Coordinates of N, CA and C in Angstrom, one line a residue:
X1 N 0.8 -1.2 0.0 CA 0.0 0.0 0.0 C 0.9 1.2 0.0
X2 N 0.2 2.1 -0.8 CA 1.0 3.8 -0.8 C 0.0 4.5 -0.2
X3 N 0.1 5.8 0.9 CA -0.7 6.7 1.4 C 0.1 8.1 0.7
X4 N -1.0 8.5 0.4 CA -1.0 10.0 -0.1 C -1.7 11.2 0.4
X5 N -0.7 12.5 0.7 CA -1.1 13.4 1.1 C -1.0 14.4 0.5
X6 N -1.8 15.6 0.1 CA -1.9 16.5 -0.6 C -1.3 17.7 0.5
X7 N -1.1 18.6 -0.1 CA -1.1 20.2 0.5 C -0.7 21.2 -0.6
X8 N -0.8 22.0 -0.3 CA -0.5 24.0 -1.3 C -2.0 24.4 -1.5
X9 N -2.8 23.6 -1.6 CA -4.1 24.1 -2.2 C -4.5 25.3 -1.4
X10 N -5.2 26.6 -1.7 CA -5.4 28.0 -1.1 C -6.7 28.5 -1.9
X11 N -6.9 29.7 -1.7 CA -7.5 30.7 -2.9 C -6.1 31.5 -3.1
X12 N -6.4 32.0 -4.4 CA -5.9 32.5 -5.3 C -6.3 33.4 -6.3
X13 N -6.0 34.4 -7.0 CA -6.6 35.4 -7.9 C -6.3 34.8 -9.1
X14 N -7.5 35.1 -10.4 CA -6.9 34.8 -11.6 C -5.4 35.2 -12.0
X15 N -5.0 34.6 -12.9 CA -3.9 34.7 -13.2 C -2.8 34.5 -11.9
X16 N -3.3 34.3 -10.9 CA -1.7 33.7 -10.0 C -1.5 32.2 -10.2
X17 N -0.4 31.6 -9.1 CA -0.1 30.5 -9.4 C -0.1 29.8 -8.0
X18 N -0.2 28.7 -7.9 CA 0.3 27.9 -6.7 C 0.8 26.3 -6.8
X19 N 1.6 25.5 -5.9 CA 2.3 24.3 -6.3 C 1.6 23.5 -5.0
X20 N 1.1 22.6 -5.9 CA 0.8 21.6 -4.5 C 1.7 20.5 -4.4
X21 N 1.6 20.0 -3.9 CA 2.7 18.8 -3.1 C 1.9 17.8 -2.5
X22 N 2.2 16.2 -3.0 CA 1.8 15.2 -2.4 C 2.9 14.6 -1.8
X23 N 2.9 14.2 -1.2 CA 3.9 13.2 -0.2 C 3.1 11.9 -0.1
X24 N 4.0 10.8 -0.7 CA 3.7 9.6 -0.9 C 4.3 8.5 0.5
X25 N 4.0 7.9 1.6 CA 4.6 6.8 2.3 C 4.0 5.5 1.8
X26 N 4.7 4.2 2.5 CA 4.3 3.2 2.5 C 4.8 2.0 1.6
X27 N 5.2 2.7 0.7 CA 5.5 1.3 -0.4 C 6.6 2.5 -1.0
X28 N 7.2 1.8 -1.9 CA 8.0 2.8 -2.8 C 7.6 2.9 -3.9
X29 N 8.5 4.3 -3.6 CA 7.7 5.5 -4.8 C 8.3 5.7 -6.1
X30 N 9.4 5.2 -5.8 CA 10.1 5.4 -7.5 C 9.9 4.6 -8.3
X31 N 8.6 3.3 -8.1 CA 8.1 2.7 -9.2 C 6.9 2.6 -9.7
X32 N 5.8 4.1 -8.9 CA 5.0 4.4 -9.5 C 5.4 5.4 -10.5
X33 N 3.4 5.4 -11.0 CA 3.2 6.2 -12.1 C 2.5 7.0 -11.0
X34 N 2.7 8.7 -11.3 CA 1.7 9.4 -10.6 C 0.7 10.4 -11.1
X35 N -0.6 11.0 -10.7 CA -1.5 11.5 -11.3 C -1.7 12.5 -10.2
X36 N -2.4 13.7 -11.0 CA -3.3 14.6 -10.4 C -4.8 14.5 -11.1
X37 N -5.6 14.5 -10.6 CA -6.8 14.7 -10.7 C -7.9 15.7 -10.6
X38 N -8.7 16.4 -10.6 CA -9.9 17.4 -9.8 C -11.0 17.0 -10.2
X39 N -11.5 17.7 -9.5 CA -13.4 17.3 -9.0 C -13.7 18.9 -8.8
X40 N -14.6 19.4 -9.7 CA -15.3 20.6 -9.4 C -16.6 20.0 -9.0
X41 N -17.5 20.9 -8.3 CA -18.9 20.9 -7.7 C -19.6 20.3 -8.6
X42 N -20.2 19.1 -9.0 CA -21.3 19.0 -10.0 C -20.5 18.5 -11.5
X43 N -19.4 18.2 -11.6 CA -18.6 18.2 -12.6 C -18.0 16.4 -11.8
X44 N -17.8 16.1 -13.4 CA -16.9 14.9 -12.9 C -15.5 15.2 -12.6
X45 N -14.5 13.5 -11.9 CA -13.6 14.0 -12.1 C -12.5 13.9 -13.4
X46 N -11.7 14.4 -13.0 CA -10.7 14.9 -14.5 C -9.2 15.0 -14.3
X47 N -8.5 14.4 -15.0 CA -7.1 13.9 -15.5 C -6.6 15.3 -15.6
X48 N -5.5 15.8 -14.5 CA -5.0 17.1 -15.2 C -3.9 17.0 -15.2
X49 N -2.8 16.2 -14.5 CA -1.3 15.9 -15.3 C -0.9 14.4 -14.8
X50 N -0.2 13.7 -15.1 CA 0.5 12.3 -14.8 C 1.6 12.7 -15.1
X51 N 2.3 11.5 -14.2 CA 3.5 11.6 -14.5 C 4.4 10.0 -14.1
X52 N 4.8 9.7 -15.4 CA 5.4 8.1 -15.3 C 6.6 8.0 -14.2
X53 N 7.3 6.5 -14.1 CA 8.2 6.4 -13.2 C 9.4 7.1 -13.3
X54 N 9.7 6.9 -14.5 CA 10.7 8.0 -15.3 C 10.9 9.2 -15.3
X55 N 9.4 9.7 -14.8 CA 9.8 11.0 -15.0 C 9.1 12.1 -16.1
X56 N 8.6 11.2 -17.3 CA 7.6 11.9 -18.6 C 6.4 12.4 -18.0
X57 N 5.9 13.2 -18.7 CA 4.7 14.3 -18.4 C 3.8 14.0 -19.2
X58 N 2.4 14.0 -18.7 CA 1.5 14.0 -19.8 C -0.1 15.0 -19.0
X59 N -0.5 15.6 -19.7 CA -1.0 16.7 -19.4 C -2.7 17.0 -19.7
X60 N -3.8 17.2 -19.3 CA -4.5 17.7 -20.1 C -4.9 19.1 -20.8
X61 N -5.0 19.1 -22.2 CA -5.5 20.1 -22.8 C -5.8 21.3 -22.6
X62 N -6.7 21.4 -21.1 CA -7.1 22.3 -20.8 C -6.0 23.0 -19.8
X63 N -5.2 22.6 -19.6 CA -3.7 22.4 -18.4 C -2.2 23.0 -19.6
X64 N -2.7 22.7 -20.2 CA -1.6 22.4 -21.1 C -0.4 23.4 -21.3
X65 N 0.2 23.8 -20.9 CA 1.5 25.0 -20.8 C 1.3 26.1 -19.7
X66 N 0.2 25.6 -19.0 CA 0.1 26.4 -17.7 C 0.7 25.8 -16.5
X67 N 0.7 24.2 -16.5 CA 0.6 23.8 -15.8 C 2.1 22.7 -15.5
X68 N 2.6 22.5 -14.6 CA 3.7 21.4 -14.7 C 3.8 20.5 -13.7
X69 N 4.0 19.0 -14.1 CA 3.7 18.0 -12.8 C 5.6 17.7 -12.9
X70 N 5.6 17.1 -11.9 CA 7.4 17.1 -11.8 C 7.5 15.5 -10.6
X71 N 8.4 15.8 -10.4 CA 8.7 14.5 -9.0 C 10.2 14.5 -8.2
X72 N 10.2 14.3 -7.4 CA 11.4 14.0 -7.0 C 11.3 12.7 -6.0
X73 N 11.9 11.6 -6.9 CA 11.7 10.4 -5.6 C 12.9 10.5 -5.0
X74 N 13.6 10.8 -5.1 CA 14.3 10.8 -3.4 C 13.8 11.5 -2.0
X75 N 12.5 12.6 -2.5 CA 11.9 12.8 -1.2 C 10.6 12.3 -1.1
X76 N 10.2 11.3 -2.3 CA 9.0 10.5 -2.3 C 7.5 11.7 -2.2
X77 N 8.0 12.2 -3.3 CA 7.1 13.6 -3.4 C 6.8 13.8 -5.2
X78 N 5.6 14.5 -5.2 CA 5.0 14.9 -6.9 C 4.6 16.0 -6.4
X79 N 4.9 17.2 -7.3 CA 4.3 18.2 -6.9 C 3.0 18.8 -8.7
X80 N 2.8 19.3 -8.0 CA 1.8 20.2 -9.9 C 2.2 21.7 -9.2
X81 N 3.1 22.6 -10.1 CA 3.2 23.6 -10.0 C 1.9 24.5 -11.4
X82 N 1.3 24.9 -11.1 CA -0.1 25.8 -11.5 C 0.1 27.1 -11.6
X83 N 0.2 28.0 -12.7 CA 0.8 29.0 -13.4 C -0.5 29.6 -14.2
X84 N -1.0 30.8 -14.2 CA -1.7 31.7 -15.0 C -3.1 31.2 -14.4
X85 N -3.1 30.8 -13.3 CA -5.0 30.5 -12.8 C -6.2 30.3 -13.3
X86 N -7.1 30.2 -13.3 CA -8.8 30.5 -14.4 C -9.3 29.9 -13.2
X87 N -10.1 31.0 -13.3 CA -11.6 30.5 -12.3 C -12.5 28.9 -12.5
X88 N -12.0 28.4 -13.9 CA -12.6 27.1 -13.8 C -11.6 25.8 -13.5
X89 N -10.3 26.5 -13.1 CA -9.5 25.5 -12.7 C -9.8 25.6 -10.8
X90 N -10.6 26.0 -10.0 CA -11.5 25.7 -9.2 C -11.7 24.4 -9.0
X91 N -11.4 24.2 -8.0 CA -12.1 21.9 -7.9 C -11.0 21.7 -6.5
X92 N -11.4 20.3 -6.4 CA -10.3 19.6 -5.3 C -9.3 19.2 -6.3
X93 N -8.4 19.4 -5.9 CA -7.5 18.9 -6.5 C -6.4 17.3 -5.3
X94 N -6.3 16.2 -6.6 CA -6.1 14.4 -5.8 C -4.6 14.2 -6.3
X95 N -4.2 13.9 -5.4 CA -2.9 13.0 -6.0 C -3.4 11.7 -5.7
X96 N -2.9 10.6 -7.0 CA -3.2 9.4 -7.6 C -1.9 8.9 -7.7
X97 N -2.2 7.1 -7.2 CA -0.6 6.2 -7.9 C -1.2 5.2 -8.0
X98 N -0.7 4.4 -9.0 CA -0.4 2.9 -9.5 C 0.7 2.9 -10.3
X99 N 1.2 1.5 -10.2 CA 1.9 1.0 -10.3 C 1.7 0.8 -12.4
X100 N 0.7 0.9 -12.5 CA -0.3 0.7 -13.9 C 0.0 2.0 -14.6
X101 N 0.2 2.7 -15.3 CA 0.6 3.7 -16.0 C -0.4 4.1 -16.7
X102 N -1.3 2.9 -17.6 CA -2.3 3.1 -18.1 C -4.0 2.9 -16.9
X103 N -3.7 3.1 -16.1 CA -4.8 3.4 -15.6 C -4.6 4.8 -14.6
X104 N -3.9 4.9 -14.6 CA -3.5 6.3 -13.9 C -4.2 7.1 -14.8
X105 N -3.5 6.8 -16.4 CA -4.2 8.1 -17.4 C -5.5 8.4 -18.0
X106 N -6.0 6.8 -17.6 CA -7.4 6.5 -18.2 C -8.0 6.8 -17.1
X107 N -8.7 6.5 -15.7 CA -9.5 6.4 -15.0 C -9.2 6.4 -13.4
X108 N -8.2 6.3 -13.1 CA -7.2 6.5 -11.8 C -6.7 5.3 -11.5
X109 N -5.3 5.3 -10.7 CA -5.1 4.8 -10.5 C -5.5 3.8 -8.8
X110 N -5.2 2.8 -8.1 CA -5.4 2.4 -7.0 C -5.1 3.3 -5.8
X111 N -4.7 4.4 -5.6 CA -4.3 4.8 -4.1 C -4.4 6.2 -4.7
X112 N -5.4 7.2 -3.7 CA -5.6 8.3 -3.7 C -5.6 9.3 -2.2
X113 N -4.9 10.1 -2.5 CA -4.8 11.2 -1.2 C -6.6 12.0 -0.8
X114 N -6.3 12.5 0.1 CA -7.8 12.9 0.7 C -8.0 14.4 -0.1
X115 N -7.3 14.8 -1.0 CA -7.4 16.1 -1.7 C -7.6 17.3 -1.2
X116 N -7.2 18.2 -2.2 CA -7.0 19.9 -1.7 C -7.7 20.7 -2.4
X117 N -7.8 21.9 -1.6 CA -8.9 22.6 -2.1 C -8.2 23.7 -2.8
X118 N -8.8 24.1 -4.2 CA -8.1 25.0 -5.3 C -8.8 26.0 -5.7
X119 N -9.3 26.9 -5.2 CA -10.0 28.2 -5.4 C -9.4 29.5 -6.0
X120 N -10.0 29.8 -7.2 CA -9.9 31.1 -7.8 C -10.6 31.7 -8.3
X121 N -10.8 33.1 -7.3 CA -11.5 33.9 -7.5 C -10.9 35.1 -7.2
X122 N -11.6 36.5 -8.0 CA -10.9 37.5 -7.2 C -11.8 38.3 -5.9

């Protein structure tokens, strides 16, 4: 088993930025795949960056050059640094792991943090 914990999540004004940080215990980390996810009010949830054991990025669309997922396993950490804001980037924001690469990017992976809250508004 891996436990995951979220933190950075705040309010924020359009156009600012903020980096959240999961901290992964339990199993080791340098051979997952890891994911961020959100959940707005009434909205499903949604894929907003992964990131394989290696290290590659994969992003969604709507995320896409705003946003950057990174890692460092030697402190058994993923962070999503979040760059130029939008009010509909709003939601909880999950760190996600499996071991599965392809379910991380399809539908989530097995082990999820209790998520953070991402508000922007002015």
């Amino acid at each position: 088993q891996v436990q995951l914990v979220e933190s950075g999540g705040g309010l924020v004004q359009p156009g600012g930025s903020l980096r959240l940080s999961c901290a992964a215990s339990g199993s080791p980390f340098s051979i997952y795949a890891m994911g961020w996810y959100r959940q707005a009010p009434g909205k499903q949830r949604e894929l907003v960056a992964a990131i394989t054991s290696g290290g590659l990025p994969n992003y969604a669309d709507s995320v896409k050059g705003r946003f950057t997922i990174s890692r460092d396993n030697a402190k058994n950490m993923v962070y999503l640094r979040m760059n130029r804001l939008k009010p509909e980037d709003t939601a909880v924001y999950y760190c996600n792991a499996d071991l599965n690469w392809s379910k991380v990017i399809i539908m989530g992976g097995d082990y999820w943090g209790q998520g953070t809250q991402v508000t922007v508004s002015s």
